[in-house]
Amino acid sequence: MLNSSASVSALTNDSLTTNIDRQQLLRPSDLTTNIDQPWSSSSYQDGLGGKNTLVVSPYTTTTITNFGSAGTGAEEDRIGLPNGLTFTQLSVSQGSDDNAKDTLVRVTNTGAVLAVLKDVKASTVDDVSFVRVDGNNQPIPDVVTELVGRAVLQADTFAPGATSGQFLNLNSNGTVGTSTNFNGRLFPFNGPDGQPVQGFSAVLPGPKSGTYLVMVDNGYGSKANSPDSLLRFYAVEPDFQNGQVYPVDLQTGDRLESFTNNSLFQLNDKDNKLADFQSIVADSDIYPGSTLIQPEGIPVDPTIKQGRLLTGADFDPESFRQVKDGTYWFGEEFGPYLLHVGADGTLLEAPIAAPNTLQLGNNSLVQSPDNPAFANLTDAERVKAANLPRSKGFEGMALSADGNKLYTLLEGPLVPDSQQNRLLINEFDLDNEHFTGTTYSYRLDAPFPNRAIGDMTAINDHEFIVIERDNGQGDASNPAFTNPARSKKLYKIDINKIDNEGFVEKQLLADLLNISDPQNLGGDATQNGVFKFPFVTIEDVLPIDNQTLLVANDNNYPFSVGRTPGQSDNNEFIKIRLSQPLDLTTLPMSDGIDSTQNCDWSSMDSDSETQEFNLTTDDTPLTRNLI
């Protein structure tokens, strides 16, 4: 079936000026669209050069040679999908036997081979390699999404807390860098306002309409460089009229002039739930690793010790949910673990590990190199002992519509998994506080490490929104970005619908690199009526109503530079309008819940003002873990 041939004709489209790049459009001239015709085959050799799109037939197997895919060094070609086909209905895999060097593109539900890409590695073929076409074989967008609001919190925004950033040069393998600044930001960031308001990795509704709770991650990206970064979330109000983001009171939602202790929620272990589990920074007199910087070490800030405040060397929270009783559950990456925290920020019990439900490899639990079980090993030994790569833990976590279950989503695949495009969703029973053993599989658009997820939130009892992204940042039209953003998308998944390969059904909701902006709300970020959200890590999504979503980036301060080359990213909040409404079921909060009851930040100055930094030194690039 794969060896037959058919001629093709070239269709030139010189007037194509949509958001899809101008391309040479090609389609097999003798292929029929008669659905009753038996499955046949055709072949095509790309000899034209440049960027081309081959419009394949949904009823044949098309063999393509000289296909330029990502990573081949050639102009990147695309496959045109007609008759309503979308990339999410396909699977991409390496062939076998006679096709071992080829990539096979299959229709998932039938298993039929749609295309064979000769001498192409499957790892270089992703969602960007495909485009939908209409009845005239013209490229069309998968979805139309409109920008309806944008607000920006400046990168150099700080909140009360200990001096942080003292260990930005400290790497996980024990080496120490020599940088004095990153993207012009000098460090450390001195107290009493030493905590950057950054790294937003999850979002929840705030104390009143229009306000939100945004959770910071572990700080600066690794266990080694973040022992002075405090684990917390903030209450904010994006004002979509004037484009600014304001701190608000955590209890009332009223605006504040600056970030103070009244606008933050701090995690702590004052009840010593970790005493028999792992040591934390607050247990030490000096910060871990600080003797590598100065022989006598650097003393742990007194406020951390007195309040047993949790830091970015203790855990790396990437997701959180508030449940019916007013307590919080956090998903983190070092274990990975689930953390149960009271309404005053106090850890209620020891962390809960995730079982290796599919029994992939030898580990009975899912464990990253930063798991405390490996604390006495060298870094190389930790990596070898782990079955999950570093920084690939519970990036996504959704609360079921009835409030009874959590669904955790790993950011990356397990190391022993032969399907490296599979991410595992595990169900957790809140009443009994255990993983149920029910597991779902999410298919990435391209094999790890080219893709990751950023967040997961519930729509109803079986549908969820997932952020999926590549590792690029910046607008591809700007040559200053050497690894630009190619794919930043929101998908709707349905755990009640499983395809023939065992993956949950996914459907594109929004392309964050192709957002219509007819009102020019995006300012300089909008070009030719199109707004792009080209940040390397986009980790916050929340339905506002059944057709409007709030989306925000994790700016990885001071490292990420997705908006302007050489300038640390701001925290951007956008509201987008979907083309079709969601079947949204919301979970009302229980009566009487006060998410800030019994909070005691007595170790901090509640009147502290936000410190503003005006830093002007040379830029020094550095590769860091994305957080």
PDB file of C-alpha atoms in Angstrom, residues 2-127:
ATOM      1  CA  LEU A   2       2.899   2.355   0.688  1.00  0.00           C
ATOM      2  CA  ASN A   3       4.712   1.886  -2.627  1.00  0.00           C
ATOM      3  CA  SER A   4       2.168   3.100  -5.176  1.00  0.00           C
ATOM      4  CA  SER A   5       2.641   6.503  -6.761  1.00  0.00           C
ATOM      5  CA  ALA A   6       0.515   9.310  -8.103  1.00  0.00           C
ATOM      6  CA  SER A   7       1.295  12.607  -9.757  1.00  0.00           C
ATOM      7  CA  VAL A   8       0.789  15.934  -8.010  1.00  0.00           C
ATOM      8  CA  SER A   9       0.068  19.433  -9.191  1.00  0.00           C
ATOM      9  CA  ALA A  10       1.321  22.636  -7.607  1.00  0.00           C
ATOM     10  CA  LEU A  11      -1.146  25.323  -6.607  1.00  0.00           C
ATOM     11  CA  THR A  12       0.483  28.680  -5.960  1.00  0.00           C
ATOM     12  CA  ASN A  13      -1.287  31.019  -3.545  1.00  0.00           C
ATOM     13  CA  ASP A  14       0.317  34.454  -3.771  1.00  0.00           C
ATOM     14  CA  SER A  15      -2.530  36.192  -1.945  1.00  0.00           C
ATOM     15  CA  LEU A  16      -2.321  34.210   1.273  1.00  0.00           C
ATOM     16  CA  THR A  17      -1.928  36.832   3.999  1.00  0.00           C
ATOM     17  CA  THR A  18      -3.565  35.137   6.965  1.00  0.00           C
ATOM     18  CA  ASN A  19      -1.703  34.310  10.158  1.00  0.00           C
ATOM     19  CA  ILE A  20      -0.522  31.091   8.553  1.00  0.00           C
ATOM     20  CA  ASP A  21       2.741  31.673   6.723  1.00  0.00           C
ATOM     21  CA  ARG A  22       2.632  32.205   2.971  1.00  0.00           C
ATOM     22  CA  GLN A  23       3.343  28.826   1.442  1.00  0.00           C
ATOM     23  CA  GLN A  24       3.394  26.835  -1.745  1.00  0.00           C
ATOM     24  CA  LEU A  25       0.219  24.721  -1.659  1.00  0.00           C
ATOM     25  CA  LEU A  26       0.383  21.265  -3.191  1.00  0.00           C
ATOM     26  CA  ARG A  27      -2.129  18.469  -3.495  1.00  0.00           C
ATOM     27  CA  PRO A  28      -2.242  15.139  -5.347  1.00  0.00           C
ATOM     28  CA  SER A  29      -4.169  15.857  -8.554  1.00  0.00           C
ATOM     29  CA  ASP A  30      -5.701  12.423  -9.017  1.00  0.00           C
ATOM     30  CA  LEU A  31      -6.881  11.761  -5.462  1.00  0.00           C
ATOM     31  CA  THR A  32     -10.586  11.605  -4.900  1.00  0.00           C
ATOM     32  CA  THR A  33     -12.622  12.739  -1.908  1.00  0.00           C
ATOM     33  CA  ASN A  34     -15.183  10.000  -2.455  1.00  0.00           C
ATOM     34  CA  ILE A  35     -15.628   8.438   0.960  1.00  0.00           C
ATOM     35  CA  ASP A  36     -16.772   5.161  -0.611  1.00  0.00           C
ATOM     36  CA  GLN A  37     -13.457   4.609  -2.390  1.00  0.00           C
ATOM     37  CA  PRO A  38     -11.273   1.891  -0.820  1.00  0.00           C
ATOM     38  CA  TRP A  39      -8.153   3.099   0.973  1.00  0.00           C
ATOM     39  CA  SER A  40      -5.423   3.617  -1.606  1.00  0.00           C
ATOM     40  CA  SER A  41      -2.006   5.239  -1.676  1.00  0.00           C
ATOM     41  CA  SER A  42       0.010   7.941  -3.419  1.00  0.00           C
ATOM     42  CA  SER A  43       3.493   9.385  -3.243  1.00  0.00           C
ATOM     43  CA  TYR A  44       5.000  12.841  -3.477  1.00  0.00           C
ATOM     44  CA  GLN A  45       8.555  14.117  -3.704  1.00  0.00           C
ATOM     45  CA  ASP A  46       9.128  17.691  -2.581  1.00  0.00           C
ATOM     46  CA  GLY A  47      11.582  19.097  -5.076  1.00  0.00           C
ATOM     47  CA  LEU A  48      10.548  22.738  -5.006  1.00  0.00           C
ATOM     48  CA  GLY A  49      12.451  23.908  -1.931  1.00  0.00           C
ATOM     49  CA  GLY A  50      11.157  26.551   0.432  1.00  0.00           C
ATOM     50  CA  LYS A  51       8.223  26.083   2.766  1.00  0.00           C
ATOM     51  CA  ASN A  52       5.496  23.970   1.214  1.00  0.00           C
ATOM     52  CA  THR A  53       2.190  22.503   2.313  1.00  0.00           C
ATOM     53  CA  LEU A  54       1.045  19.179   0.902  1.00  0.00           C
ATOM     54  CA  VAL A  55      -2.702  18.775   1.164  1.00  0.00           C
ATOM     55  CA  VAL A  56      -3.219  15.055   1.681  1.00  0.00           C
ATOM     56  CA  SER A  57      -6.364  13.066   1.112  1.00  0.00           C
ATOM     57  CA  PRO A  58      -8.129  11.631   4.168  1.00  0.00           C
ATOM     58  CA  TYR A  59      -8.821   8.426   2.210  1.00  0.00           C
ATOM     59  CA  THR A  60      -5.311   7.461   1.079  1.00  0.00           C
ATOM     60  CA  THR A  61      -1.816   6.941   2.374  1.00  0.00           C
ATOM     61  CA  THR A  62       0.520   9.595   0.974  1.00  0.00           C
ATOM     62  CA  THR A  63       4.258   8.896   1.034  1.00  0.00           C
ATOM     63  CA  ILE A  64       6.325  12.087   1.136  1.00  0.00           C
ATOM     64  CA  THR A  65      10.064  12.339   0.557  1.00  0.00           C
ATOM     65  CA  ASN A  66      12.243  15.390   1.244  1.00  0.00           C
ATOM     66  CA  PHE A  67       9.771  16.601   3.855  1.00  0.00           C
ATOM     67  CA  GLY A  68      11.376  19.426   5.813  1.00  0.00           C
ATOM     68  CA  SER A  69      10.415  19.090   9.481  1.00  0.00           C
ATOM     69  CA  ALA A  70      11.527  20.902  12.606  1.00  0.00           C
ATOM     70  CA  GLY A  71      15.138  20.130  13.421  1.00  0.00           C
ATOM     71  CA  THR A  72      16.104  18.939   9.938  1.00  0.00           C
ATOM     72  CA  GLY A  73      17.825  22.191   9.050  1.00  0.00           C
ATOM     73  CA  ALA A  74      15.617  22.599   5.991  1.00  0.00           C
ATOM     74  CA  GLU A  75      12.699  24.906   5.335  1.00  0.00           C
ATOM     75  CA  GLU A  76       9.858  23.527   7.404  1.00  0.00           C
ATOM     76  CA  ASP A  77       7.065  21.984   5.350  1.00  0.00           C
ATOM     77  CA  ARG A  78       3.543  21.303   6.538  1.00  0.00           C
ATOM     78  CA  ILE A  79       0.843  18.748   5.882  1.00  0.00           C
ATOM     79  CA  GLY A  80      -2.551  20.161   4.971  1.00  0.00           C
ATOM     80  CA  LEU A  81      -5.483  18.367   6.624  1.00  0.00           C
ATOM     81  CA  PRO A  82      -8.761  18.556   4.681  1.00  0.00           C
ATOM     82  CA  ASN A  83     -12.355  17.564   5.423  1.00  0.00           C
ATOM     83  CA  GLY A  84     -12.355  18.659   9.062  1.00  0.00           C
ATOM     84  CA  LEU A  85      -9.348  16.591  10.139  1.00  0.00           C
ATOM     85  CA  THR A  86      -7.343  18.107  13.000  1.00  0.00           C
ATOM     86  CA  PHE A  87      -3.971  17.267  14.468  1.00  0.00           C
ATOM     87  CA  THR A  88      -5.576  16.030  17.698  1.00  0.00           C
ATOM     88  CA  GLN A  89      -7.204  13.218  15.692  1.00  0.00           C
ATOM     89  CA  LEU A  90      -3.788  11.954  14.610  1.00  0.00           C
ATOM     90  CA  SER A  91      -0.863  10.137  16.183  1.00  0.00           C
ATOM     91  CA  VAL A  92       2.745  10.517  15.082  1.00  0.00           C
ATOM     92  CA  SER A  93       5.246   7.715  15.635  1.00  0.00           C
ATOM     93  CA  GLN A  94       8.454   6.218  14.307  1.00  0.00           C
ATOM     94  CA  GLY A  95       7.903   3.400  11.837  1.00  0.00           C
ATOM     95  CA  SER A  96       9.280  -0.123  12.058  1.00  0.00           C
ATOM     96  CA  ASP A  97      10.772  -2.762   9.741  1.00  0.00           C
ATOM     97  CA  ASP A  98      10.898  -1.286   6.221  1.00  0.00           C
ATOM     98  CA  ASN A  99       9.737   2.062   7.591  1.00  0.00           C
ATOM     99  CA  ALA A 100      12.071   2.178  10.595  1.00  0.00           C
ATOM    100  CA  LYS A 101      13.651   5.439   9.418  1.00  0.00           C
ATOM    101  CA  ASP A 102      10.304   7.018   8.590  1.00  0.00           C
ATOM    102  CA  THR A 103       7.586   8.841  10.488  1.00  0.00           C
ATOM    103  CA  LEU A 104       4.064   7.440  10.281  1.00  0.00           C
ATOM    104  CA  VAL A 105       1.060   9.730  10.689  1.00  0.00           C
ATOM    105  CA  ARG A 106      -2.028   7.735  11.651  1.00  0.00           C
ATOM    106  CA  VAL A 107      -5.691   8.528  12.123  1.00  0.00           C
ATOM    107  CA  THR A 108      -5.975   7.522  15.780  1.00  0.00           C
ATOM    108  CA  ASN A 109      -9.490   6.117  15.835  1.00  0.00           C
ATOM    109  CA  THR A 110      -9.011   3.879  12.791  1.00  0.00           C
ATOM    110  CA  GLY A 111      -5.279   3.211  12.839  1.00  0.00           C
ATOM    111  CA  ALA A 112      -5.094   4.031   9.123  1.00  0.00           C
ATOM    112  CA  VAL A 113      -1.796   5.536   7.947  1.00  0.00           C
ATOM    113  CA  LEU A 114      -2.492   8.996   6.550  1.00  0.00           C
ATOM    114  CA  ALA A 115       1.091   9.837   5.582  1.00  0.00           C
ATOM    115  CA  VAL A 116       4.578   8.354   5.546  1.00  0.00           C
ATOM    116  CA  LEU A 117       7.377  10.905   5.891  1.00  0.00           C
ATOM    117  CA  LYS A 118      10.484   9.253   4.465  1.00  0.00           C
ATOM    118  CA  ASP A 119      13.729   9.547   6.447  1.00  0.00           C
ATOM    119  CA  VAL A 120      12.159  11.868   9.019  1.00  0.00           C
ATOM    120  CA  LYS A 121      12.479  11.382  12.776  1.00  0.00           C
ATOM    121  CA  ALA A 122       9.152  11.394  14.585  1.00  0.00           C
ATOM    122  CA  SER A 123      10.638  13.628  17.288  1.00  0.00           C
ATOM    123  CA  THR A 124      10.895  16.450  14.722  1.00  0.00           C
ATOM    124  CA  VAL A 125       7.204  16.311  13.754  1.00  0.00           C
ATOM    125  CA  ASP A 126       4.733  18.152  15.958  1.00  0.00           C
ATOM    126  CA  ASP A 127       1.467  20.083  15.836  1.00  0.00           C
TER     127      ASP A 127
END
